[in-house]
PDB file of C-alpha atoms in Angstrom:
ATOM      1  CA  MET A  26    -193.749 117.770  99.836  1.00  0.00           C
ATOM      2  CA  ASP A  27    -196.339 118.758  97.210  1.00  0.00           C
ATOM      3  CA  ARG A  28    -197.305 115.842  95.385  1.00  0.00           C
ATOM      4  CA  ASN A  29    -198.475 117.590  92.147  1.00  0.00           C
ATOM      5  CA  MET A  30    -195.098 119.301  91.845  1.00  0.00           C
ATOM      6  CA  THR A  31    -193.458 116.030  92.248  1.00  0.00           C
ATOM      7  CA  ARG A  32    -194.861 114.508  89.116  1.00  0.00           C
ATOM      8  CA  LYS A  33    -194.228 117.761  87.470  1.00  0.00           C
ATOM      9  CA  GLU A  34    -190.382 117.856  88.510  1.00  0.00           C
ATOM     10  CA  PHE A  35    -190.300 113.881  87.592  1.00  0.00           C
ATOM     11  CA  LEU A  36    -191.224 114.657  84.061  1.00  0.00           C
ATOM     12  CA  ARG A  37    -188.800 117.440  83.970  1.00  0.00           C
ATOM     13  CA  MET A  38    -186.207 115.602  85.233  1.00  0.00           C
ATOM     14  CA  ALA A  39    -186.822 112.497  83.052  1.00  0.00           C
ATOM     15  CA  GLY A  40    -186.887 114.747  80.085  1.00  0.00           C
ATOM     16  CA  PHE A  41    -183.440 116.589  80.902  1.00  0.00           C
ATOM     17  CA  GLY A  42    -182.062 112.886  81.233  1.00  0.00           C
ATOM     18  CA  VAL A  43    -183.128 112.107  77.770  1.00  0.00           C
ATOM     19  CA  PHE A  44    -181.898 115.161  76.530  1.00  0.00           C
ATOM     20  CA  THR A  45    -178.863 114.805  78.163  1.00  0.00           C
ATOM     21  CA  VAL A  46    -178.235 111.254  76.966  1.00  0.00           C
ATOM     22  CA  PHE A  47    -179.000 111.938  73.257  1.00  0.00           C
ATOM     23  CA  LEU A  48    -177.095 115.452  73.382  1.00  0.00           C
ATOM     24  CA  LEU A  49    -173.975 114.812  75.266  1.00  0.00           C
ATOM     25  CA  PRO A  50    -172.488 112.275  72.825  1.00  0.00           C
ATOM     26  CA  SER A  51    -173.515 114.547  69.779  1.00  0.00           C
ATOM     27  CA  LEU A  52    -171.788 117.527  71.383  1.00  0.00           C
ATOM     28  CA  LYS A  53    -168.928 115.480  72.221  1.00  0.00           C
ATOM     29  CA  LYS A  54    -168.346 114.324  68.666  1.00  0.00           C
ATOM     30  CA  LEU A  55    -168.725 117.879  67.249  1.00  0.00           C
ATOM     31  CA  ASN A  56    -166.378 119.204  69.657  1.00  0.00           C
ATOM     32  CA  ILE A  57    -164.023 116.925  68.538  1.00  0.00           C
ATOM     33  CA  PHE A  58    -164.824 117.126  64.721  1.00  0.00           C
ATOM     34  CA  LYS A  59    -164.326 121.136  65.144  1.00  0.00           C
ATOM     35  CA  LYS A  60    -161.035 120.560  67.089  1.00  0.00           C
ATOM     36  CA  SER A  61    -159.623 118.415  64.696  1.00  0.00           C
ATOM     37  CA  TYR A  62    -160.663 120.268  61.883  1.00  0.00           C
ATOM     38  CA  LYS A  63    -158.959 123.613  63.407  1.00  0.00           C
ATOM     39  CA  GLU A  64    -155.789 121.292  64.070  1.00  0.00           C
ATOM     40  CA  ALA A  65    -155.677 120.450  60.343  1.00  0.00           C
ATOM     41  CA  ARG A  66    -155.990 123.853  59.251  1.00  0.00           C
ATOM     42  CA  HIS A  67    -153.221 125.116  61.565  1.00  0.00           C
ATOM     43  CA  TYR A  68    -150.874 122.320  60.506  1.00  0.00           C
ATOM     44  CA  GLU A  69    -151.722 123.449  56.960  1.00  0.00           C
ATOM     45  CA  LYS A  70    -150.636 127.025  57.585  1.00  0.00           C
ATOM     46  CA  LEU A  71    -147.403 125.691  59.105  1.00  0.00           C
ATOM     47  CA  ALA A  72    -146.588 123.373  56.360  1.00  0.00           C
ATOM     48  CA  GLY A  73    -147.376 126.624  53.969  1.00  0.00           C
TER      49      GLY A  73
END
């Protein structure tokens, strides 16, 4: 195993982990918000 690549891969994986931890909750919140917004508009159209 090449030691130089190991450090590079470790940094990349750590960055990806941090990226995922910060981004996934916000993405879920955005998806839930968009879904509820679309549902609200859908019910608005049904109500007239």
